[in-house]
């Protein structure tokens, strides 16, 4: 395991700090598409790699670059590529690791658009995905074929909060020359660093906890393999074009300074919500990896340093009860997304996960009436009072 030079609280603020010519405490936003040359000789030296300089923001920008280096520092990676959204990061990474005729093996429960990408879009380019239950390691061995090039998983998963043993999956993958990509959006690098458990690439929707304020979209992919990251940037991101805006990079850098502090509060609010729901007669099942009866609890305790800020649950009374609950809430907002200061609630089958076939949801680990709450940073008593009146 790579030793971090500082604790994550320090790295989230100072990681990859640059000496700024005007000694500004915060990084400037280089809001420019292009960078100039003094003469053709300088241009020639730059294009022939004799001189290292910024040329065009799609290929590199100092503000975006700082975000890439800082995220790598807190994920235990060597370098990263930032993207315009989490989906741009996921689609570009998958296309960089698997080609037409290859196969992806993914855990069955994924964010809805990731399921849409892998079940509809990539197969139309002759790149199919096989969905399995990766909590069962035997299923992984059985699913492998000579064409499998990538394992893709989230842990905890969205929305069913399943926990997958990253080290065990990576061990199987590497015996067969397969790359492991982990979507670490739910845990954030504060609670889980998949690269230190053998993952080859970590992706994030930076829109969520990294930004933390629900005011920007962003994505990022990071790895310990610097050569892969250079290829991902110049061979794929630059060509496909899902580049991050310097302004969004600046907003996410601003958000990241408080990431460790926020994650602690998101988690303590999630624990308060999970306990409250557990004790409520209207609630049928609470799914939170911090609960001892969660099937993945012991793996979560081993590979995570916190259980995160998302709680899923089922109400007695199914979909009607779930609908009535979310519509009666006043403080918790009915919305997609997660990881914001505001607590957000949704019914994934009706909202973020509509890409899944409605008649087969249980096969993918959730139901039509699963409710997902992203615990925000409000006072827990106010959140529980709102939930109590809605229940
Ligand atoms: C786990 C996970 N991965 C990826 C994404 C996609 O990110 P974005 O909306 O930034 O494209 C989301 C969005 O909700 C998500 O929850």
PDB file of C-alpha atoms in Angstrom, residues 54-351:
ATOM      1  CA  UNK A  54      -0.196  24.215 -22.268  1.00  0.00           C
ATOM      2  CA  UNK A  55      -1.599  24.476 -25.804  1.00  0.00           C
ATOM      3  CA  UNK A  56      -5.379  24.010 -25.800  1.00  0.00           C
ATOM      4  CA  UNK A  57      -7.705  23.321 -22.848  1.00  0.00           C
ATOM      5  CA  UNK A  58      -9.025  20.023 -24.246  1.00  0.00           C
ATOM      6  CA  UNK A  59      -5.476  18.648 -23.939  1.00  0.00           C
ATOM      7  CA  UNK A  60      -4.569  20.383 -20.683  1.00  0.00           C
ATOM      8  CA  UNK A  61      -5.374  23.386 -18.500  1.00  0.00           C
ATOM      9  CA  UNK A  62      -3.641  24.420 -15.247  1.00  0.00           C
ATOM     10  CA  UNK A  63      -6.859  24.568 -13.160  1.00  0.00           C
ATOM     11  CA  UNK A  64      -8.111  21.223 -14.478  1.00  0.00           C
ATOM     12  CA  UNK A  65      -4.625  19.788 -14.027  1.00  0.00           C
ATOM     13  CA  UNK A  66      -4.565  20.783 -10.359  1.00  0.00           C
ATOM     14  CA  UNK A  67      -7.878  18.955  -9.799  1.00  0.00           C
ATOM     15  CA  UNK A  68      -6.467  15.870 -11.585  1.00  0.00           C
ATOM     16  CA  UNK A  69      -3.316  15.816  -9.439  1.00  0.00           C
ATOM     17  CA  UNK A  70      -5.123  16.555  -6.167  1.00  0.00           C
ATOM     18  CA  UNK A  71      -7.674  13.782  -6.698  1.00  0.00           C
ATOM     19  CA  UNK A  72      -4.841  11.364  -7.559  1.00  0.00           C
ATOM     20  CA  UNK A  73      -3.149  12.378  -4.287  1.00  0.00           C
ATOM     21  CA  UNK A  74      -6.206  11.573  -2.179  1.00  0.00           C
ATOM     22  CA  UNK A  75      -7.088   8.364  -4.084  1.00  0.00           C
ATOM     23  CA  UNK A  76      -3.525   7.003  -3.831  1.00  0.00           C
ATOM     24  CA  UNK A  77      -3.122   7.216  -7.623  1.00  0.00           C
ATOM     25  CA  UNK A  78      -0.300   8.638  -9.719  1.00  0.00           C
ATOM     26  CA  UNK A  79      -2.366  10.783 -12.078  1.00  0.00           C
ATOM     27  CA  UNK A  80      -5.922  11.360 -13.324  1.00  0.00           C
ATOM     28  CA  UNK A  81      -7.989  12.574 -16.256  1.00  0.00           C
ATOM     29  CA  UNK A  82     -10.885  14.925 -15.525  1.00  0.00           C
ATOM     30  CA  UNK A  83     -14.094  14.748 -17.589  1.00  0.00           C
ATOM     31  CA  UNK A  84     -17.210  16.832 -18.155  1.00  0.00           C
ATOM     32  CA  UNK A  85     -19.322  14.352 -16.129  1.00  0.00           C
ATOM     33  CA  UNK A  86     -19.161  11.004 -14.384  1.00  0.00           C
ATOM     34  CA  UNK A  87     -20.726   9.350 -17.441  1.00  0.00           C
ATOM     35  CA  UNK A  88     -18.029  10.857 -19.718  1.00  0.00           C
ATOM     36  CA  UNK A  89     -15.404   9.320 -17.399  1.00  0.00           C
ATOM     37  CA  UNK A  90     -17.101   5.900 -17.313  1.00  0.00           C
ATOM     38  CA  UNK A  91     -17.806   5.658 -21.051  1.00  0.00           C
ATOM     39  CA  UNK A  92     -14.315   6.853 -22.021  1.00  0.00           C
ATOM     40  CA  UNK A  93     -12.575   4.491 -19.579  1.00  0.00           C
ATOM     41  CA  UNK A  94     -14.623   1.497 -20.792  1.00  0.00           C
ATOM     42  CA  UNK A  95     -13.873   2.338 -24.430  1.00  0.00           C
ATOM     43  CA  UNK A  96     -10.175   2.653 -23.612  1.00  0.00           C
ATOM     44  CA  UNK A  97      -9.990  -0.811 -22.025  1.00  0.00           C
ATOM     45  CA  UNK A  98     -12.290  -2.891 -24.235  1.00  0.00           C
ATOM     46  CA  UNK A  99     -12.862  -2.957 -27.997  1.00  0.00           C
ATOM     47  CA  UNK A 100     -15.425  -4.419 -30.406  1.00  0.00           C
ATOM     48  CA  UNK A 101     -15.493  -8.182 -29.921  1.00  0.00           C
ATOM     49  CA  UNK A 102     -14.374  -7.955 -26.266  1.00  0.00           C
ATOM     50  CA  UNK A 103     -16.667  -8.358 -23.280  1.00  0.00           C
ATOM     51  CA  UNK A 104     -17.233  -6.461 -20.024  1.00  0.00           C
ATOM     52  CA  UNK A 105     -18.351  -8.257 -16.873  1.00  0.00           C
ATOM     53  CA  UNK A 106     -20.204  -5.921 -14.506  1.00  0.00           C
ATOM     54  CA  UNK A 107     -21.924  -6.213 -11.166  1.00  0.00           C
ATOM     55  CA  UNK A 108     -25.701  -6.363 -11.698  1.00  0.00           C
ATOM     56  CA  UNK A 109     -26.531  -3.203  -9.738  1.00  0.00           C
ATOM     57  CA  UNK A 110     -25.175  -0.007 -11.306  1.00  0.00           C
ATOM     58  CA  UNK A 111     -26.185   3.633 -11.629  1.00  0.00           C
ATOM     59  CA  UNK A 112     -29.009   3.787 -14.220  1.00  0.00           C
ATOM     60  CA  UNK A 113     -27.072   5.530 -17.016  1.00  0.00           C
ATOM     61  CA  UNK A 114     -24.114   3.167 -16.525  1.00  0.00           C
ATOM     62  CA  UNK A 115     -26.579   0.326 -17.023  1.00  0.00           C
ATOM     63  CA  UNK A 116     -27.949   2.132 -20.112  1.00  0.00           C
ATOM     64  CA  UNK A 117     -24.423   2.618 -21.492  1.00  0.00           C
ATOM     65  CA  UNK A 118     -23.439  -1.012 -20.966  1.00  0.00           C
ATOM     66  CA  UNK A 119     -26.758  -2.682 -21.827  1.00  0.00           C
ATOM     67  CA  UNK A 120     -27.771  -0.604 -24.886  1.00  0.00           C
ATOM     68  CA  UNK A 121     -25.098   1.723 -26.228  1.00  0.00           C
ATOM     69  CA  UNK A 122     -21.849  -0.278 -26.045  1.00  0.00           C
ATOM     70  CA  UNK A 123     -23.475  -3.496 -27.371  1.00  0.00           C
ATOM     71  CA  UNK A 124     -24.420  -1.520 -30.509  1.00  0.00           C
ATOM     72  CA  UNK A 125     -20.646  -1.183 -31.054  1.00  0.00           C
ATOM     73  CA  UNK A 126     -20.233  -4.952 -30.534  1.00  0.00           C
ATOM     74  CA  UNK A 127     -19.062  -4.532 -26.933  1.00  0.00           C
ATOM     75  CA  UNK A 128     -21.494  -6.461 -24.734  1.00  0.00           C
ATOM     76  CA  UNK A 129     -21.687  -6.620 -20.937  1.00  0.00           C
ATOM     77  CA  UNK A 130     -22.515  -9.664 -18.859  1.00  0.00           C
ATOM     78  CA  UNK A 131     -24.198  -8.794 -15.527  1.00  0.00           C
ATOM     79  CA  UNK A 132     -23.484 -10.994 -12.555  1.00  0.00           C
ATOM     80  CA  UNK A 133     -23.669 -10.863  -8.774  1.00  0.00           C
ATOM     81  CA  UNK A 134     -20.082 -10.001  -7.807  1.00  0.00           C
ATOM     82  CA  UNK A 135     -20.855 -10.465  -4.116  1.00  0.00           C
ATOM     83  CA  UNK A 136     -20.643 -14.158  -5.092  1.00  0.00           C
ATOM     84  CA  UNK A 137     -17.023 -14.775  -6.164  1.00  0.00           C
ATOM     85  CA  UNK A 138     -17.898 -18.124  -7.777  1.00  0.00           C
ATOM     86  CA  UNK A 139     -20.171 -16.319 -10.231  1.00  0.00           C
ATOM     87  CA  UNK A 140     -17.198 -14.236 -11.352  1.00  0.00           C
ATOM     88  CA  UNK A 141     -15.097 -17.269 -12.256  1.00  0.00           C
ATOM     89  CA  UNK A 142     -18.081 -18.801 -14.080  1.00  0.00           C
ATOM     90  CA  UNK A 143     -18.809 -15.632 -16.077  1.00  0.00           C
ATOM     91  CA  UNK A 144     -15.306 -15.234 -17.501  1.00  0.00           C
ATOM     92  CA  UNK A 145     -14.649 -15.962 -21.150  1.00  0.00           C
ATOM     93  CA  UNK A 146     -11.527 -15.480 -23.257  1.00  0.00           C
ATOM     94  CA  UNK A 147     -13.063 -12.176 -24.454  1.00  0.00           C
ATOM     95  CA  UNK A 148     -13.502 -10.637 -20.983  1.00  0.00           C
ATOM     96  CA  UNK A 149     -11.280  -7.552 -20.717  1.00  0.00           C
ATOM     97  CA  UNK A 150     -12.847  -5.488 -17.931  1.00  0.00           C
ATOM     98  CA  UNK A 151     -14.605  -5.980 -14.603  1.00  0.00           C
ATOM     99  CA  UNK A 152     -16.756  -2.965 -13.734  1.00  0.00           C
ATOM    100  CA  UNK A 153     -18.320  -2.423 -10.334  1.00  0.00           C
ATOM    101  CA  UNK A 154     -19.604   0.113  -7.848  1.00  0.00           C
ATOM    102  CA  UNK A 155     -19.240  -0.540  -4.127  1.00  0.00           C
ATOM    103  CA  UNK A 156     -21.411   0.393  -2.280  1.00  0.00           C
ATOM    104  CA  UNK A 157     -23.783  -0.011  -5.235  1.00  0.00           C
ATOM    105  CA  UNK A 158     -26.445   2.451  -6.343  1.00  0.00           C
ATOM    106  CA  UNK A 159     -29.142   2.065  -5.019  1.00  0.00           C
ATOM    107  CA  UNK A 160     -29.040  -1.320  -3.241  1.00  0.00           C
ATOM    108  CA  UNK A 161     -25.886  -0.601  -1.199  1.00  0.00           C
ATOM    109  CA  UNK A 162     -24.346  -4.000  -1.973  1.00  0.00           C
ATOM    110  CA  UNK A 163     -20.701  -4.391  -0.965  1.00  0.00           C
ATOM    111  CA  UNK A 164     -18.175  -6.072  -3.237  1.00  0.00           C
ATOM    112  CA  UNK A 165     -14.787  -7.330  -2.047  1.00  0.00           C
ATOM    113  CA  UNK A 166     -12.437  -5.309  -4.267  1.00  0.00           C
ATOM    114  CA  UNK A 167      -9.254  -7.274  -3.369  1.00  0.00           C
ATOM    115  CA  UNK A 168     -10.931 -10.617  -4.095  1.00  0.00           C
ATOM    116  CA  UNK A 169     -12.300  -9.387  -7.449  1.00  0.00           C
ATOM    117  CA  UNK A 170      -8.912  -7.891  -8.394  1.00  0.00           C
ATOM    118  CA  UNK A 171      -7.119 -11.139  -7.554  1.00  0.00           C
ATOM    119  CA  UNK A 172      -9.349 -13.136  -9.917  1.00  0.00           C
ATOM    120  CA  UNK A 173      -9.125 -10.436 -12.605  1.00  0.00           C
ATOM    121  CA  UNK A 174      -5.356 -10.198 -12.582  1.00  0.00           C
ATOM    122  CA  UNK A 175      -4.933 -13.976 -12.907  1.00  0.00           C
ATOM    123  CA  UNK A 176      -6.683 -13.587 -16.274  1.00  0.00           C
ATOM    124  CA  UNK A 177      -5.147 -10.278 -17.434  1.00  0.00           C
ATOM    125  CA  UNK A 178      -8.432  -8.437 -16.849  1.00  0.00           C
ATOM    126  CA  UNK A 179      -8.595  -4.781 -15.698  1.00  0.00           C
ATOM    127  CA  UNK A 180     -10.748  -3.784 -12.724  1.00  0.00           C
ATOM    128  CA  UNK A 181     -12.610  -0.461 -12.816  1.00  0.00           C
ATOM    129  CA  UNK A 182     -14.312   0.696  -9.609  1.00  0.00           C
ATOM    130  CA  UNK A 183     -16.847   3.521  -9.442  1.00  0.00           C
ATOM    131  CA  UNK A 184     -15.987   5.028  -6.041  1.00  0.00           C
ATOM    132  CA  UNK A 185     -18.628   7.774  -6.116  1.00  0.00           C
ATOM    133  CA  UNK A 186     -20.616   6.552  -3.085  1.00  0.00           C
ATOM    134  CA  UNK A 187     -17.700   6.021  -0.668  1.00  0.00           C
ATOM    135  CA  UNK A 188     -15.463   8.870  -1.866  1.00  0.00           C
ATOM    136  CA  UNK A 189     -11.698   8.567  -1.271  1.00  0.00           C
ATOM    137  CA  UNK A 190     -12.348   9.522   2.361  1.00  0.00           C
ATOM    138  CA  UNK A 191     -13.914   6.136   3.091  1.00  0.00           C
ATOM    139  CA  UNK A 192     -12.420   3.852   0.431  1.00  0.00           C
ATOM    140  CA  UNK A 193      -9.335   3.806  -1.830  1.00  0.00           C
ATOM    141  CA  UNK A 194      -9.913   1.002  -4.338  1.00  0.00           C
ATOM    142  CA  UNK A 195      -6.469   1.411  -5.960  1.00  0.00           C
ATOM    143  CA  UNK A 196      -4.929   0.229  -2.687  1.00  0.00           C
ATOM    144  CA  UNK A 197      -7.101  -2.913  -2.887  1.00  0.00           C
ATOM    145  CA  UNK A 198      -5.920  -3.806  -6.393  1.00  0.00           C
ATOM    146  CA  UNK A 199      -8.304  -1.855  -8.660  1.00  0.00           C
ATOM    147  CA  UNK A 200      -6.631  -0.651 -11.851  1.00  0.00           C
ATOM    148  CA  UNK A 201      -8.786   2.435 -12.434  1.00  0.00           C
ATOM    149  CA  UNK A 202     -11.095   4.394 -10.133  1.00  0.00           C
ATOM    150  CA  UNK A 203     -13.849   6.563 -11.603  1.00  0.00           C
ATOM    151  CA  UNK A 204     -16.028   9.156  -9.902  1.00  0.00           C
ATOM    152  CA  UNK A 205     -19.021  11.243 -10.592  1.00  0.00           C
ATOM    153  CA  UNK A 206     -17.316  14.366  -9.200  1.00  0.00           C
ATOM    154  CA  UNK A 207     -20.789  15.921  -9.415  1.00  0.00           C
ATOM    155  CA  UNK A 208     -21.525  14.207  -6.097  1.00  0.00           C
ATOM    156  CA  UNK A 209     -19.414  14.239  -2.888  1.00  0.00           C
ATOM    157  CA  UNK A 210     -16.220  15.654  -4.459  1.00  0.00           C
ATOM    158  CA  UNK A 211     -18.038  18.829  -5.472  1.00  0.00           C
ATOM    159  CA  UNK A 212     -20.495  18.478  -2.608  1.00  0.00           C
ATOM    160  CA  UNK A 213     -22.679  21.473  -3.357  1.00  0.00           C
ATOM    161  CA  UNK A 214     -24.882  20.364  -6.249  1.00  0.00           C
ATOM    162  CA  UNK A 215     -23.701  23.227  -8.428  1.00  0.00           C
ATOM    163  CA  UNK A 216     -21.582  21.538 -11.098  1.00  0.00           C
ATOM    164  CA  UNK A 217     -21.109  18.360 -13.115  1.00  0.00           C
ATOM    165  CA  UNK A 218     -17.778  16.574 -13.371  1.00  0.00           C
ATOM    166  CA  UNK A 219     -16.079  13.219 -13.645  1.00  0.00           C
ATOM    167  CA  UNK A 220     -12.608  11.839 -13.104  1.00  0.00           C
ATOM    168  CA  UNK A 221     -10.616   8.649 -13.662  1.00  0.00           C
ATOM    169  CA  UNK A 222      -7.453   7.951 -11.689  1.00  0.00           C
ATOM    170  CA  UNK A 223      -4.854   5.166 -11.693  1.00  0.00           C
ATOM    171  CA  UNK A 224      -1.454   4.195 -10.365  1.00  0.00           C
ATOM    172  CA  UNK A 225      -0.428   3.591 -14.010  1.00  0.00           C
ATOM    173  CA  UNK A 226       0.790   6.936 -15.362  1.00  0.00           C
ATOM    174  CA  UNK A 227       1.228   5.561 -18.878  1.00  0.00           C
ATOM    175  CA  UNK A 228      -2.415   4.430 -18.945  1.00  0.00           C
ATOM    176  CA  UNK A 229      -3.555   7.877 -17.764  1.00  0.00           C
ATOM    177  CA  UNK A 230      -1.532   9.604 -20.523  1.00  0.00           C
ATOM    178  CA  UNK A 231      -3.102   7.250 -23.089  1.00  0.00           C
ATOM    179  CA  UNK A 232      -6.594   7.814 -21.621  1.00  0.00           C
ATOM    180  CA  UNK A 233      -6.113  11.578 -21.872  1.00  0.00           C
ATOM    181  CA  UNK A 234      -4.490  11.935 -25.274  1.00  0.00           C
ATOM    182  CA  UNK A 235      -5.780   8.798 -27.005  1.00  0.00           C
ATOM    183  CA  UNK A 236      -9.387   8.889 -25.776  1.00  0.00           C
ATOM    184  CA  UNK A 237     -10.592  11.921 -23.767  1.00  0.00           C
ATOM    185  CA  UNK A 238      -9.070  14.396 -26.229  1.00  0.00           C
ATOM    186  CA  UNK A 239     -10.596  12.566 -29.204  1.00  0.00           C
ATOM    187  CA  UNK A 240     -14.009  11.869 -27.672  1.00  0.00           C
ATOM    188  CA  UNK A 241     -14.005  15.378 -26.218  1.00  0.00           C
ATOM    189  CA  UNK A 242     -15.640  15.021 -22.798  1.00  0.00           C
ATOM    190  CA  UNK A 243     -13.275  17.551 -21.232  1.00  0.00           C
ATOM    191  CA  UNK A 244     -13.892  19.301 -17.904  1.00  0.00           C
ATOM    192  CA  UNK A 245     -14.402  23.067 -17.879  1.00  0.00           C
ATOM    193  CA  UNK A 246     -11.745  25.010 -15.867  1.00  0.00           C
ATOM    194  CA  UNK A 247     -14.572  26.690 -13.947  1.00  0.00           C
ATOM    195  CA  UNK A 248     -16.014  23.320 -12.924  1.00  0.00           C
ATOM    196  CA  UNK A 249     -12.535  22.128 -11.893  1.00  0.00           C
ATOM    197  CA  UNK A 250     -12.210  25.213  -9.689  1.00  0.00           C
ATOM    198  CA  UNK A 251     -15.628  24.634  -8.089  1.00  0.00           C
ATOM    199  CA  UNK A 252     -14.758  20.991  -7.356  1.00  0.00           C
ATOM    200  CA  UNK A 253     -11.336  21.969  -5.938  1.00  0.00           C
ATOM    201  CA  UNK A 254     -13.211  24.384  -3.666  1.00  0.00           C
ATOM    202  CA  UNK A 255     -15.622  21.645  -2.612  1.00  0.00           C
ATOM    203  CA  UNK A 256     -12.858  19.102  -2.028  1.00  0.00           C
ATOM    204  CA  UNK A 257     -11.253  21.214   0.700  1.00  0.00           C
ATOM    205  CA  UNK A 258     -14.120  20.284   3.016  1.00  0.00           C
ATOM    206  CA  UNK A 259     -14.667  16.737   1.684  1.00  0.00           C
ATOM    207  CA  UNK A 260     -13.315  14.900   4.787  1.00  0.00           C
ATOM    208  CA  UNK A 261     -15.290  17.154   7.117  1.00  0.00           C
ATOM    209  CA  UNK A 262     -18.477  16.779   5.078  1.00  0.00           C
ATOM    210  CA  UNK A 263     -18.157  13.000   4.729  1.00  0.00           C
ATOM    211  CA  UNK A 264     -18.108  12.599   8.523  1.00  0.00           C
ATOM    212  CA  UNK A 265     -21.359  14.554   8.847  1.00  0.00           C
ATOM    213  CA  UNK A 266     -23.014  12.827   5.856  1.00  0.00           C
ATOM    214  CA  UNK A 267     -22.172   9.545   7.535  1.00  0.00           C
ATOM    215  CA  UNK A 268     -23.363  10.456  11.019  1.00  0.00           C
ATOM    216  CA  UNK A 269     -26.657  11.713   9.535  1.00  0.00           C
ATOM    217  CA  UNK A 270     -26.989   8.481   7.507  1.00  0.00           C
ATOM    218  CA  UNK A 271     -26.446   6.419  10.668  1.00  0.00           C
ATOM    219  CA  UNK A 272     -29.099   8.464  12.489  1.00  0.00           C
ATOM    220  CA  UNK A 273     -31.517   7.932   9.573  1.00  0.00           C
ATOM    221  CA  UNK A 274     -30.780   4.180   9.361  1.00  0.00           C
ATOM    222  CA  UNK A 275     -31.348   3.735  13.118  1.00  0.00           C
ATOM    223  CA  UNK A 276     -34.550   5.784  13.041  1.00  0.00           C
ATOM    224  CA  UNK A 277     -35.915   3.738  10.132  1.00  0.00           C
ATOM    225  CA  UNK A 278     -34.919   0.465  11.798  1.00  0.00           C
ATOM    226  CA  UNK A 279     -37.063   1.331  14.792  1.00  0.00           C
ATOM    227  CA  UNK A 280     -40.120   2.490  12.790  1.00  0.00           C
ATOM    228  CA  UNK A 281     -43.145   0.188  12.403  1.00  0.00           C
ATOM    229  CA  UNK A 282     -43.839   1.440   8.830  1.00  0.00           C
ATOM    230  CA  UNK A 283     -40.414   0.240   7.618  1.00  0.00           C
ATOM    231  CA  UNK A 284     -39.907  -3.252   6.233  1.00  0.00           C
ATOM    232  CA  UNK A 285     -36.149  -3.276   5.542  1.00  0.00           C
ATOM    233  CA  UNK A 286     -33.228  -0.881   5.930  1.00  0.00           C
ATOM    234  CA  UNK A 287     -30.148  -1.299   3.731  1.00  0.00           C
ATOM    235  CA  UNK A 288     -27.037   0.430   5.075  1.00  0.00           C
ATOM    236  CA  UNK A 289     -23.587  -1.240   5.112  1.00  0.00           C
ATOM    237  CA  UNK A 290     -22.890   0.117   8.598  1.00  0.00           C
ATOM    238  CA  UNK A 291     -25.640  -2.095  10.043  1.00  0.00           C
ATOM    239  CA  UNK A 292     -24.295  -5.363  11.411  1.00  0.00           C
ATOM    240  CA  UNK A 293     -26.973  -7.442   9.687  1.00  0.00           C
ATOM    241  CA  UNK A 294     -26.072  -6.056   6.232  1.00  0.00           C
ATOM    242  CA  UNK A 295     -24.712  -9.033   4.191  1.00  0.00           C
ATOM    243  CA  UNK A 296     -21.612  -7.036   3.175  1.00  0.00           C
ATOM    244  CA  UNK A 297     -20.935  -5.506   6.602  1.00  0.00           C
ATOM    245  CA  UNK A 298     -17.735  -7.430   7.372  1.00  0.00           C
ATOM    246  CA  UNK A 299     -16.245  -6.712   3.908  1.00  0.00           C
ATOM    247  CA  UNK A 300     -17.205  -3.050   4.272  1.00  0.00           C
ATOM    248  CA  UNK A 301     -15.545  -2.969   7.695  1.00  0.00           C
ATOM    249  CA  UNK A 302     -12.383  -4.406   6.095  1.00  0.00           C
ATOM    250  CA  UNK A 303     -12.087  -2.227   2.995  1.00  0.00           C
ATOM    251  CA  UNK A 304     -13.788   1.017   4.062  1.00  0.00           C
ATOM    252  CA  UNK A 305     -13.011   3.492   6.815  1.00  0.00           C
ATOM    253  CA  UNK A 306     -16.605   4.750   6.905  1.00  0.00           C
ATOM    254  CA  UNK A 307     -19.936   3.446   5.610  1.00  0.00           C
ATOM    255  CA  UNK A 308     -21.023   6.545   3.701  1.00  0.00           C
ATOM    256  CA  UNK A 309     -24.000   8.841   3.507  1.00  0.00           C
ATOM    257  CA  UNK A 310     -26.596   6.858   1.538  1.00  0.00           C
ATOM    258  CA  UNK A 311     -29.401   4.776   3.041  1.00  0.00           C
ATOM    259  CA  UNK A 312     -31.878   2.679   1.037  1.00  0.00           C
ATOM    260  CA  UNK A 313     -35.029   1.106   2.457  1.00  0.00           C
ATOM    261  CA  UNK A 314     -38.379  -0.529   1.784  1.00  0.00           C
ATOM    262  CA  UNK A 315     -41.687   0.409   3.392  1.00  0.00           C
ATOM    263  CA  UNK A 316     -44.541  -1.922   4.264  1.00  0.00           C
ATOM    264  CA  UNK A 317     -47.149  -1.059   1.648  1.00  0.00           C
ATOM    265  CA  UNK A 318     -44.750  -1.137  -1.314  1.00  0.00           C
ATOM    266  CA  UNK A 319     -44.805   1.472  -4.059  1.00  0.00           C
ATOM    267  CA  UNK A 320     -47.929   3.302  -2.836  1.00  0.00           C
ATOM    268  CA  UNK A 321     -46.372   3.790   0.590  1.00  0.00           C
ATOM    269  CA  UNK A 322     -43.068   4.876  -0.967  1.00  0.00           C
ATOM    270  CA  UNK A 323     -44.821   7.432  -3.215  1.00  0.00           C
ATOM    271  CA  UNK A 324     -46.816   8.845  -0.329  1.00  0.00           C
ATOM    272  CA  UNK A 325     -43.675   9.095   1.854  1.00  0.00           C
ATOM    273  CA  UNK A 326     -41.521  10.980  -0.669  1.00  0.00           C
ATOM    274  CA  UNK A 327     -44.340  13.374  -1.538  1.00  0.00           C
ATOM    275  CA  UNK A 328     -45.051  14.257   2.095  1.00  0.00           C
ATOM    276  CA  UNK A 329     -41.452  15.158   2.920  1.00  0.00           C
ATOM    277  CA  UNK A 330     -40.834  18.883   3.289  1.00  0.00           C
ATOM    278  CA  UNK A 331     -37.176  19.300   4.263  1.00  0.00           C
ATOM    279  CA  UNK A 332     -35.795  16.344   2.309  1.00  0.00           C
ATOM    280  CA  UNK A 333     -36.044  17.221  -1.370  1.00  0.00           C
ATOM    281  CA  UNK A 334     -37.408  14.860  -4.005  1.00  0.00           C
ATOM    282  CA  UNK A 335     -34.552  14.811  -6.525  1.00  0.00           C
ATOM    283  CA  UNK A 336     -32.005  12.662  -8.313  1.00  0.00           C
ATOM    284  CA  UNK A 337     -28.283  13.037  -7.473  1.00  0.00           C
ATOM    285  CA  UNK A 338     -26.604  12.662  -4.102  1.00  0.00           C
ATOM    286  CA  UNK A 339     -23.716  13.895  -2.024  1.00  0.00           C
ATOM    287  CA  UNK A 340     -25.029  17.453  -1.739  1.00  0.00           C
ATOM    288  CA  UNK A 341     -25.429  19.562   1.406  1.00  0.00           C
ATOM    289  CA  UNK A 342     -29.218  19.134   1.004  1.00  0.00           C
ATOM    290  CA  UNK A 343     -30.719  15.753   1.908  1.00  0.00           C
ATOM    291  CA  UNK A 344     -32.232  14.233  -1.230  1.00  0.00           C
ATOM    292  CA  UNK A 345     -34.726  11.404  -1.604  1.00  0.00           C
ATOM    293  CA  UNK A 346     -35.819   9.417  -4.645  1.00  0.00           C
ATOM    294  CA  UNK A 347     -37.447   6.200  -5.853  1.00  0.00           C
ATOM    295  CA  UNK A 348     -34.744   4.815  -8.187  1.00  0.00           C
ATOM    296  CA  UNK A 349     -37.059   2.529 -10.217  1.00  0.00           C
ATOM    297  CA  UNK A 350     -39.161   5.587 -11.178  1.00  0.00           C
ATOM    298  CA  UNK A 351     -36.278   8.023 -11.535  1.00  0.00           C
TER     299      UNK A 351
END
